[in-house]
Amino acid sequence: MVELSNPKFKKYFGKKVSQTIKKYKLFTYKDRIAVAVSGGKDSTVLLYVLHKLGYNVEGITIDAKIGAYTEKNLENLQKVCKKYKIKLHVISFREEFGKSLCYIRDILKEKGYNYSSCMICGILKRYLLNKYSKKLKFDYLATGHNLDDEAETMAMNLFRNDFRLARRQGPMTGIVRSKKFTQRVKPLYFLKNVEAERYSKLMKFPVNYGICPCSVKAYRREYRTFFKEFE
C-alpha cells in the first residue's frame, strides 16, 4: 500500500481510478454508469469516487434477503447515497424470484443440485444486474473488483485449468460484445484491497467489513487465505 498522508492518499486513489478509466477507455463523462453496490467497502468506495470525479453514476444493489446481514448493508447504502445525493436502485430476490437466496439453495438441493450459496447468488445477481442496467438504459456497469480480487480469480482459473475464463479478465471484462449485455468495467482494477479499505475508513463510510455469512466455505476463500499468507 502507498504510504501517504491522508489527503495525499485520497488524491492518489482518485488519480489511480481516473488513470485506469482513461488508459483503458472504460467510459466517458457523457455515459450513464451503473455501479453495482453491495454495501461492502469496495463498491461503496467506487460509487463515491466516480461521483466525486464527476461521472454520471447511480447505484444498483441486489438484495438477496440474507437476514440481518443484507438488511444492514442496504441501510448503510441508503445512508451513503442520501448523504452524497446519488440515486440508488434496489432489486430484491424475493420480488424477482419469489424466494430468498437460502430458500432457493435449499429447493435446488432437494432436487439434487448441490450448488453453493455463492455460486447461485453470483449467477442470479449477474442476471439481475444485466437485466436492470439494460432496462434503466445505462451505458456501462461498474463493479468494485480490485487487484486482489483479480489475482485470486487468475489463480482459481489456473488451478482449475480453465484458461477460457482467464481471457475474460481485465479492466473491461469479456471478449465478446453484444447489445444484450451491458459492458462491465472495473475502475479499481489496479488498486489493492488494503488501499480500498483505507479509503473507506478515512471517509468513515458505514460499511460491513466482515464476510457474507453464506460465503464461509466458498472456493474463493481458500485462495484469499493463500494470498494473505503468501504476502
PDB file of C-alpha atoms in Angstrom:
ATOM      1  CA  MET A   1       0.000   0.000   0.000  1.00  0.00           C
ATOM      2  CA  VAL A   2       1.228   3.511  -0.789  1.00  0.00           C
ATOM      3  CA  GLU A   3       2.181   5.237   2.462  1.00  0.00           C
ATOM      4  CA  LEU A   4       0.961   8.830   2.132  1.00  0.00           C
ATOM      5  CA  SER A   5      -0.705  11.327   4.431  1.00  0.00           C
ATOM      6  CA  ASN A   6      -4.485  11.018   4.419  1.00  0.00           C
ATOM      7  CA  PRO A   7      -5.242  13.918   1.996  1.00  0.00           C
ATOM      8  CA  LYS A   8      -2.453  12.808  -0.375  1.00  0.00           C
ATOM      9  CA  PHE A   9      -3.611   9.203  -0.220  1.00  0.00           C
ATOM     10  CA  LYS A  10      -7.176  10.132  -1.212  1.00  0.00           C
ATOM     11  CA  LYS A  11      -5.790  12.215  -4.078  1.00  0.00           C
ATOM     12  CA  TYR A  12      -3.564   9.298  -5.158  1.00  0.00           C
ATOM     13  CA  PHE A  13      -6.527   6.906  -5.016  1.00  0.00           C
ATOM     14  CA  GLY A  14      -8.758   9.115  -7.150  1.00  0.00           C
ATOM     15  CA  LYS A  15      -5.948   9.706  -9.644  1.00  0.00           C
ATOM     16  CA  LYS A  16      -5.334   5.964  -9.945  1.00  0.00           C
ATOM     17  CA  VAL A  17      -9.010   5.343 -10.728  1.00  0.00           C
ATOM     18  CA  SER A  18      -9.043   8.196 -13.234  1.00  0.00           C
ATOM     19  CA  GLN A  19      -5.898   6.900 -14.969  1.00  0.00           C
ATOM     20  CA  THR A  20      -7.387   3.405 -15.308  1.00  0.00           C
ATOM     21  CA  ILE A  21     -10.600   4.796 -16.811  1.00  0.00           C
ATOM     22  CA  LYS A  22      -8.718   6.929 -19.336  1.00  0.00           C
ATOM     23  CA  LYS A  23      -5.976   4.440 -20.235  1.00  0.00           C
ATOM     24  CA  TYR A  24      -8.409   1.604 -20.959  1.00  0.00           C
ATOM     25  CA  LYS A  25     -11.181   3.898 -22.286  1.00  0.00           C
ATOM     26  CA  LEU A  26     -13.704   2.416 -19.872  1.00  0.00           C
ATOM     27  CA  PHE A  27     -16.270   5.209 -20.266  1.00  0.00           C
ATOM     28  CA  THR A  28     -16.647   8.977 -20.657  1.00  0.00           C
ATOM     29  CA  TYR A  29     -18.384  11.786 -18.792  1.00  0.00           C
ATOM     30  CA  LYS A  30     -21.256  11.559 -21.277  1.00  0.00           C
ATOM     31  CA  ASP A  31     -22.023   7.934 -20.383  1.00  0.00           C
ATOM     32  CA  ARG A  32     -24.541   6.770 -17.774  1.00  0.00           C
ATOM     33  CA  ILE A  33     -22.758   4.466 -15.318  1.00  0.00           C
ATOM     34  CA  ALA A  34     -24.492   1.956 -13.059  1.00  0.00           C
ATOM     35  CA  VAL A  35     -22.333   0.943 -10.096  1.00  0.00           C
ATOM     36  CA  ALA A  36     -23.112  -2.495  -8.663  1.00  0.00           C
ATOM     37  CA  VAL A  37     -23.078  -1.839  -4.921  1.00  0.00           C
ATOM     38  CA  SER A  38     -23.325  -4.465  -2.192  1.00  0.00           C
ATOM     39  CA  GLY A  39     -22.787  -2.391   0.938  1.00  0.00           C
ATOM     40  CA  GLY A  40     -19.166  -3.528   1.199  1.00  0.00           C
ATOM     41  CA  LYS A  41     -16.121  -1.255   1.165  1.00  0.00           C
ATOM     42  CA  ASP A  42     -15.031  -1.717  -2.464  1.00  0.00           C
ATOM     43  CA  SER A  43     -18.314  -0.946  -4.209  1.00  0.00           C
ATOM     44  CA  THR A  44     -19.142   1.884  -1.794  1.00  0.00           C
ATOM     45  CA  VAL A  45     -15.738   3.478  -2.382  1.00  0.00           C
ATOM     46  CA  LEU A  46     -16.119   3.065  -6.150  1.00  0.00           C
ATOM     47  CA  LEU A  47     -19.560   4.680  -6.180  1.00  0.00           C
ATOM     48  CA  TYR A  48     -18.315   7.659  -4.174  1.00  0.00           C
ATOM     49  CA  VAL A  49     -15.057   8.136  -6.117  1.00  0.00           C
ATOM     50  CA  LEU A  50     -16.758   8.037  -9.528  1.00  0.00           C
ATOM     51  CA  HIS A  51     -19.341  10.523  -8.245  1.00  0.00           C
ATOM     52  CA  LYS A  52     -16.555  12.757  -6.866  1.00  0.00           C
ATOM     53  CA  LEU A  53     -14.717  12.603 -10.207  1.00  0.00           C
ATOM     54  CA  GLY A  54     -17.818  13.982 -11.891  1.00  0.00           C
ATOM     55  CA  TYR A  55     -19.111  10.904 -13.682  1.00  0.00           C
ATOM     56  CA  ASN A  56     -22.846  10.334 -14.158  1.00  0.00           C
ATOM     57  CA  VAL A  57     -23.351   7.451 -11.728  1.00  0.00           C
ATOM     58  CA  GLU A  58     -26.219   5.705  -9.973  1.00  0.00           C
ATOM     59  CA  GLY A  59     -26.123   2.673  -7.710  1.00  0.00           C
ATOM     60  CA  ILE A  60     -27.804  -0.696  -8.247  1.00  0.00           C
ATOM     61  CA  THR A  61     -27.934  -3.120  -5.344  1.00  0.00           C
ATOM     62  CA  ILE A  62     -29.323  -6.660  -5.333  1.00  0.00           C
ATOM     63  CA  ASP A  63     -30.902  -7.691  -2.037  1.00  0.00           C
ATOM     64  CA  ALA A  64     -30.536 -11.474  -1.700  1.00  0.00           C
ATOM     65  CA  LYS A  65     -32.511 -11.389   1.567  1.00  0.00           C
ATOM     66  CA  ILE A  66     -29.862 -12.952   3.830  1.00  0.00           C
ATOM     67  CA  GLY A  67     -31.450 -11.806   7.086  1.00  0.00           C
ATOM     68  CA  ALA A  68     -29.841  -9.056   9.158  1.00  0.00           C
ATOM     69  CA  TYR A  69     -26.685  -9.100   7.014  1.00  0.00           C
ATOM     70  CA  THR A  70     -28.303  -7.746   3.842  1.00  0.00           C
ATOM     71  CA  GLU A  71     -30.723  -5.558   5.809  1.00  0.00           C
ATOM     72  CA  LYS A  72     -27.792  -3.710   7.391  1.00  0.00           C
ATOM     73  CA  ASN A  73     -25.934  -3.461   4.068  1.00  0.00           C
ATOM     74  CA  LEU A  74     -28.979  -1.886   2.429  1.00  0.00           C
ATOM     75  CA  GLU A  75     -29.400   0.537   5.320  1.00  0.00           C
ATOM     76  CA  ASN A  76     -25.722   1.561   5.016  1.00  0.00           C
ATOM     77  CA  LEU A  77     -26.000   2.076   1.254  1.00  0.00           C
ATOM     78  CA  GLN A  78     -29.085   4.229   1.631  1.00  0.00           C
ATOM     79  CA  LYS A  79     -27.233   6.436   4.131  1.00  0.00           C
ATOM     80  CA  VAL A  80     -24.283   6.933   1.785  1.00  0.00           C
ATOM     81  CA  CYS A  81     -26.466   7.618  -1.258  1.00  0.00           C
ATOM     82  CA  LYS A  82     -28.645  10.063   0.659  1.00  0.00           C
ATOM     83  CA  LYS A  83     -25.608  11.942   2.019  1.00  0.00           C
ATOM     84  CA  TYR A  84     -23.983  12.347  -1.413  1.00  0.00           C
ATOM     85  CA  LYS A  85     -27.248  12.671  -3.370  1.00  0.00           C
ATOM     86  CA  ILE A  86     -26.691   9.562  -5.509  1.00  0.00           C
ATOM     87  CA  LYS A  87     -29.701   7.675  -6.837  1.00  0.00           C
ATOM     88  CA  LEU A  88     -29.947   4.055  -5.645  1.00  0.00           C
ATOM     89  CA  HIS A  89     -31.963   1.289  -7.344  1.00  0.00           C
ATOM     90  CA  VAL A  90     -32.874  -1.636  -5.057  1.00  0.00           C
ATOM     91  CA  ILE A  91     -33.682  -5.021  -6.644  1.00  0.00           C
ATOM     92  CA  SER A  92     -34.996  -7.807  -4.405  1.00  0.00           C
ATOM     93  CA  PHE A  93     -34.548 -11.569  -4.842  1.00  0.00           C
ATOM     94  CA  ARG A  94     -37.954 -12.078  -3.242  1.00  0.00           C
ATOM     95  CA  GLU A  95     -39.696  -9.731  -5.664  1.00  0.00           C
ATOM     96  CA  GLU A  96     -37.876 -11.161  -8.694  1.00  0.00           C
ATOM     97  CA  PHE A  97     -37.851 -14.880  -7.862  1.00  0.00           C
ATOM     98  CA  GLY A  98     -40.405 -15.161  -5.068  1.00  0.00           C
ATOM     99  CA  LYS A  99     -37.835 -16.541  -2.617  1.00  0.00           C
ATOM    100  CA  SER A 100     -34.698 -15.576  -0.695  1.00  0.00           C
ATOM    101  CA  LEU A 101     -31.237 -16.896  -1.650  1.00  0.00           C
ATOM    102  CA  CYS A 102     -31.170 -19.510   1.132  1.00  0.00           C
ATOM    103  CA  TYR A 103     -34.635 -20.792   0.169  1.00  0.00           C
ATOM    104  CA  ILE A 104     -33.612 -21.098  -3.488  1.00  0.00           C
ATOM    105  CA  ARG A 105     -30.456 -23.007  -2.476  1.00  0.00           C
ATOM    106  CA  ASP A 106     -32.474 -25.434  -0.332  1.00  0.00           C
ATOM    107  CA  ILE A 107     -35.025 -26.055  -3.108  1.00  0.00           C
ATOM    108  CA  LEU A 108     -32.220 -26.859  -5.565  1.00  0.00           C
ATOM    109  CA  LYS A 109     -30.574 -29.159  -3.008  1.00  0.00           C
ATOM    110  CA  GLU A 110     -33.832 -31.109  -2.594  1.00  0.00           C
ATOM    111  CA  LYS A 111     -33.860 -31.622  -6.360  1.00  0.00           C
ATOM    112  CA  GLY A 112     -30.299 -32.991  -6.322  1.00  0.00           C
ATOM    113  CA  TYR A 113     -28.396 -29.825  -7.268  1.00  0.00           C
ATOM    114  CA  ASN A 114     -25.831 -29.300  -4.523  1.00  0.00           C
ATOM    115  CA  TYR A 115     -24.751 -25.797  -5.546  1.00  0.00           C
ATOM    116  CA  SER A 116     -23.072 -23.447  -3.089  1.00  0.00           C
ATOM    117  CA  SER A 117     -24.811 -20.256  -1.988  1.00  0.00           C
ATOM    118  CA  CYS A 118     -22.048 -18.192  -3.636  1.00  0.00           C
ATOM    119  CA  MET A 119     -22.480 -19.880  -6.994  1.00  0.00           C
ATOM    120  CA  ILE A 120     -26.258 -19.394  -7.011  1.00  0.00           C
ATOM    121  CA  CYS A 121     -26.002 -15.840  -5.707  1.00  0.00           C
ATOM    122  CA  GLY A 122     -23.358 -14.897  -8.280  1.00  0.00           C
ATOM    123  CA  ILE A 123     -25.355 -16.215 -11.228  1.00  0.00           C
ATOM    124  CA  LEU A 124     -28.646 -14.633 -10.146  1.00  0.00           C
ATOM    125  CA  LYS A 125     -27.042 -11.303  -9.261  1.00  0.00           C
ATOM    126  CA  ARG A 126     -25.254 -11.082 -12.616  1.00  0.00           C
ATOM    127  CA  TYR A 127     -28.552 -11.840 -14.352  1.00  0.00           C
ATOM    128  CA  LEU A 128     -30.409  -9.120 -12.423  1.00  0.00           C
ATOM    129  CA  LEU A 129     -27.627  -6.543 -12.772  1.00  0.00           C
ATOM    130  CA  ASN A 130     -27.618  -7.001 -16.532  1.00  0.00           C
ATOM    131  CA  LYS A 131     -31.424  -7.054 -16.745  1.00  0.00           C
ATOM    132  CA  TYR A 132     -31.861  -3.790 -14.859  1.00  0.00           C
ATOM    133  CA  SER A 133     -28.835  -1.971 -16.256  1.00  0.00           C
ATOM    134  CA  LYS A 134     -30.364  -2.615 -19.701  1.00  0.00           C
ATOM    135  CA  LYS A 135     -33.885  -1.758 -18.569  1.00  0.00           C
ATOM    136  CA  LEU A 136     -32.708   1.517 -16.993  1.00  0.00           C
ATOM    137  CA  LYS A 137     -30.649   2.301 -20.118  1.00  0.00           C
ATOM    138  CA  PHE A 138     -27.200   2.511 -18.553  1.00  0.00           C
ATOM    139  CA  ASP A 139     -24.196   2.508 -20.881  1.00  0.00           C
ATOM    140  CA  TYR A 140     -21.836   0.666 -18.529  1.00  0.00           C
ATOM    141  CA  LEU A 141     -21.958  -1.427 -15.356  1.00  0.00           C
ATOM    142  CA  ALA A 142     -19.050  -0.782 -12.980  1.00  0.00           C
ATOM    143  CA  THR A 143     -18.089  -3.313 -10.301  1.00  0.00           C
ATOM    144  CA  GLY A 144     -15.817  -2.879  -7.285  1.00  0.00           C
ATOM    145  CA  HIS A 145     -13.343  -5.673  -8.080  1.00  0.00           C
ATOM    146  CA  ASN A 146      -9.829  -4.696  -7.000  1.00  0.00           C
ATOM    147  CA  LEU A 147      -6.333  -6.014  -7.742  1.00  0.00           C
ATOM    148  CA  ASP A 148      -6.531  -8.693  -5.031  1.00  0.00           C
ATOM    149  CA  ASP A 149      -9.820  -9.992  -6.442  1.00  0.00           C
ATOM    150  CA  GLU A 150      -8.271 -10.275  -9.907  1.00  0.00           C
ATOM    151  CA  ALA A 151      -5.186 -12.096  -8.597  1.00  0.00           C
ATOM    152  CA  GLU A 152      -7.421 -14.584  -6.775  1.00  0.00           C
ATOM    153  CA  THR A 153      -9.527 -15.118  -9.890  1.00  0.00           C
ATOM    154  CA  MET A 154      -6.431 -15.722 -12.015  1.00  0.00           C
ATOM    155  CA  ALA A 155      -5.141 -18.310  -9.535  1.00  0.00           C
ATOM    156  CA  MET A 156      -8.538 -20.032  -9.356  1.00  0.00           C
ATOM    157  CA  ASN A 157      -8.696 -20.288 -13.145  1.00  0.00           C
ATOM    158  CA  LEU A 158      -5.105 -21.526 -13.279  1.00  0.00           C
ATOM    159  CA  PHE A 159      -5.600 -24.344 -10.761  1.00  0.00           C
ATOM    160  CA  ARG A 160      -8.928 -25.316 -12.358  1.00  0.00           C
ATOM    161  CA  ASN A 161      -7.110 -25.413 -15.707  1.00  0.00           C
ATOM    162  CA  ASP A 162      -9.715 -23.084 -17.169  1.00  0.00           C
ATOM    163  CA  PHE A 163      -7.900 -20.510 -19.259  1.00  0.00           C
ATOM    164  CA  ARG A 164     -11.048 -19.608 -21.192  1.00  0.00           C
ATOM    165  CA  LEU A 165     -12.311 -17.759 -18.124  1.00  0.00           C
ATOM    166  CA  ALA A 166      -8.950 -16.038 -17.704  1.00  0.00           C
ATOM    167  CA  ARG A 167      -9.398 -14.471 -21.151  1.00  0.00           C
ATOM    168  CA  ARG A 168     -12.378 -12.524 -19.817  1.00  0.00           C
ATOM    169  CA  GLN A 169     -10.320 -10.720 -17.159  1.00  0.00           C
ATOM    170  CA  GLY A 170      -9.174  -7.128 -17.375  1.00  0.00           C
ATOM    171  CA  PRO A 171     -10.389  -3.595 -16.560  1.00  0.00           C
ATOM    172  CA  MET A 172     -13.013  -4.068 -19.306  1.00  0.00           C
ATOM    173  CA  THR A 173     -14.353  -7.600 -18.972  1.00  0.00           C
ATOM    174  CA  GLY A 174     -15.343 -10.110 -21.616  1.00  0.00           C
ATOM    175  CA  ILE A 175     -14.136 -10.996 -25.111  1.00  0.00           C
ATOM    176  CA  VAL A 176     -17.441 -10.681 -26.984  1.00  0.00           C
ATOM    177  CA  ARG A 177     -19.527  -7.514 -27.317  1.00  0.00           C
ATOM    178  CA  SER A 178     -23.310  -7.887 -27.507  1.00  0.00           C
ATOM    179  CA  LYS A 179     -26.228  -5.457 -27.307  1.00  0.00           C
ATOM    180  CA  LYS A 180     -27.908  -7.950 -24.990  1.00  0.00           C
ATOM    181  CA  PHE A 181     -25.345  -7.277 -22.271  1.00  0.00           C
ATOM    182  CA  THR A 182     -24.271  -4.080 -20.546  1.00  0.00           C
ATOM    183  CA  GLN A 183     -20.489  -3.811 -20.760  1.00  0.00           C
ATOM    184  CA  ARG A 184     -18.918  -4.404 -17.339  1.00  0.00           C
ATOM    185  CA  VAL A 185     -15.879  -2.398 -16.219  1.00  0.00           C
ATOM    186  CA  LYS A 186     -13.579  -2.448 -13.191  1.00  0.00           C
ATOM    187  CA  PRO A 187     -12.155   1.014 -12.363  1.00  0.00           C
ATOM    188  CA  LEU A 188     -10.465  -0.294  -9.156  1.00  0.00           C
ATOM    189  CA  TYR A 189      -8.528  -2.899 -11.159  1.00  0.00           C
ATOM    190  CA  PHE A 190      -5.055  -1.605 -10.166  1.00  0.00           C
ATOM    191  CA  LEU A 191      -5.822  -0.734  -6.538  1.00  0.00           C
ATOM    192  CA  LYS A 192      -5.176  -3.157  -3.690  1.00  0.00           C
ATOM    193  CA  ASN A 193      -7.690  -4.413  -1.178  1.00  0.00           C
ATOM    194  CA  VAL A 194      -5.904  -2.644   1.695  1.00  0.00           C
ATOM    195  CA  GLU A 195      -5.989   0.629  -0.255  1.00  0.00           C
ATOM    196  CA  ALA A 196      -9.738   0.399  -0.784  1.00  0.00           C
ATOM    197  CA  GLU A 197     -10.178  -0.408   2.905  1.00  0.00           C
ATOM    198  CA  ARG A 198      -8.041   2.544   3.962  1.00  0.00           C
ATOM    199  CA  TYR A 199     -10.010   4.907   1.731  1.00  0.00           C
ATOM    200  CA  SER A 200     -13.292   3.598   3.118  1.00  0.00           C
ATOM    201  CA  LYS A 201     -12.158   4.081   6.720  1.00  0.00           C
ATOM    202  CA  LEU A 202     -10.775   7.567   6.016  1.00  0.00           C
ATOM    203  CA  MET A 203     -14.175   8.543   4.629  1.00  0.00           C
ATOM    204  CA  LYS A 204     -15.886   6.811   7.580  1.00  0.00           C
ATOM    205  CA  PHE A 205     -18.296   5.026   5.279  1.00  0.00           C
ATOM    206  CA  PRO A 206     -20.859   2.903   7.153  1.00  0.00           C
ATOM    207  CA  VAL A 207     -19.882  -0.415   5.583  1.00  0.00           C
ATOM    208  CA  ASN A 208     -19.676  -4.021   6.708  1.00  0.00           C
ATOM    209  CA  TYR A 209     -16.022  -5.136   6.724  1.00  0.00           C
ATOM    210  CA  GLY A 210     -16.913  -8.728   7.556  1.00  0.00           C
ATOM    211  CA  ILE A 211     -17.669 -11.546   5.134  1.00  0.00           C
ATOM    212  CA  CYS A 212     -21.070 -12.683   3.956  1.00  0.00           C
ATOM    213  CA  PRO A 213     -22.307 -15.440   6.334  1.00  0.00           C
ATOM    214  CA  CYS A 214     -23.099 -17.623   3.316  1.00  0.00           C
ATOM    215  CA  SER A 215     -19.540 -17.446   1.924  1.00  0.00           C
ATOM    216  CA  VAL A 216     -17.662 -19.147   4.783  1.00  0.00           C
ATOM    217  CA  LYS A 217     -16.959 -22.282   2.713  1.00  0.00           C
ATOM    218  CA  ALA A 218     -16.611 -20.512  -0.633  1.00  0.00           C
ATOM    219  CA  TYR A 219     -13.938 -21.801  -3.019  1.00  0.00           C
ATOM    220  CA  ARG A 220     -12.550 -18.268  -3.394  1.00  0.00           C
ATOM    221  CA  ARG A 221     -11.845 -18.012   0.337  1.00  0.00           C
ATOM    222  CA  GLU A 222      -9.175 -20.713   0.029  1.00  0.00           C
ATOM    223  CA  TYR A 223      -7.247 -18.517  -2.414  1.00  0.00           C
ATOM    224  CA  ARG A 224      -7.865 -15.371  -0.402  1.00  0.00           C
ATOM    225  CA  THR A 225      -6.311 -17.074   2.629  1.00  0.00           C
ATOM    226  CA  PHE A 226      -3.463 -18.419   0.495  1.00  0.00           C
ATOM    227  CA  PHE A 227      -2.582 -14.978  -0.866  1.00  0.00           C
ATOM    228  CA  LYS A 228      -2.705 -13.376   2.584  1.00  0.00           C
ATOM    229  CA  GLU A 229      -0.310 -15.979   3.973  1.00  0.00           C
ATOM    230  CA  PHE A 230       1.937 -15.718   0.918  1.00  0.00           C
ATOM    231  CA  GLU A 231       2.083 -11.926   1.161  1.00  0.00           C
TER     232      GLU A 231
END
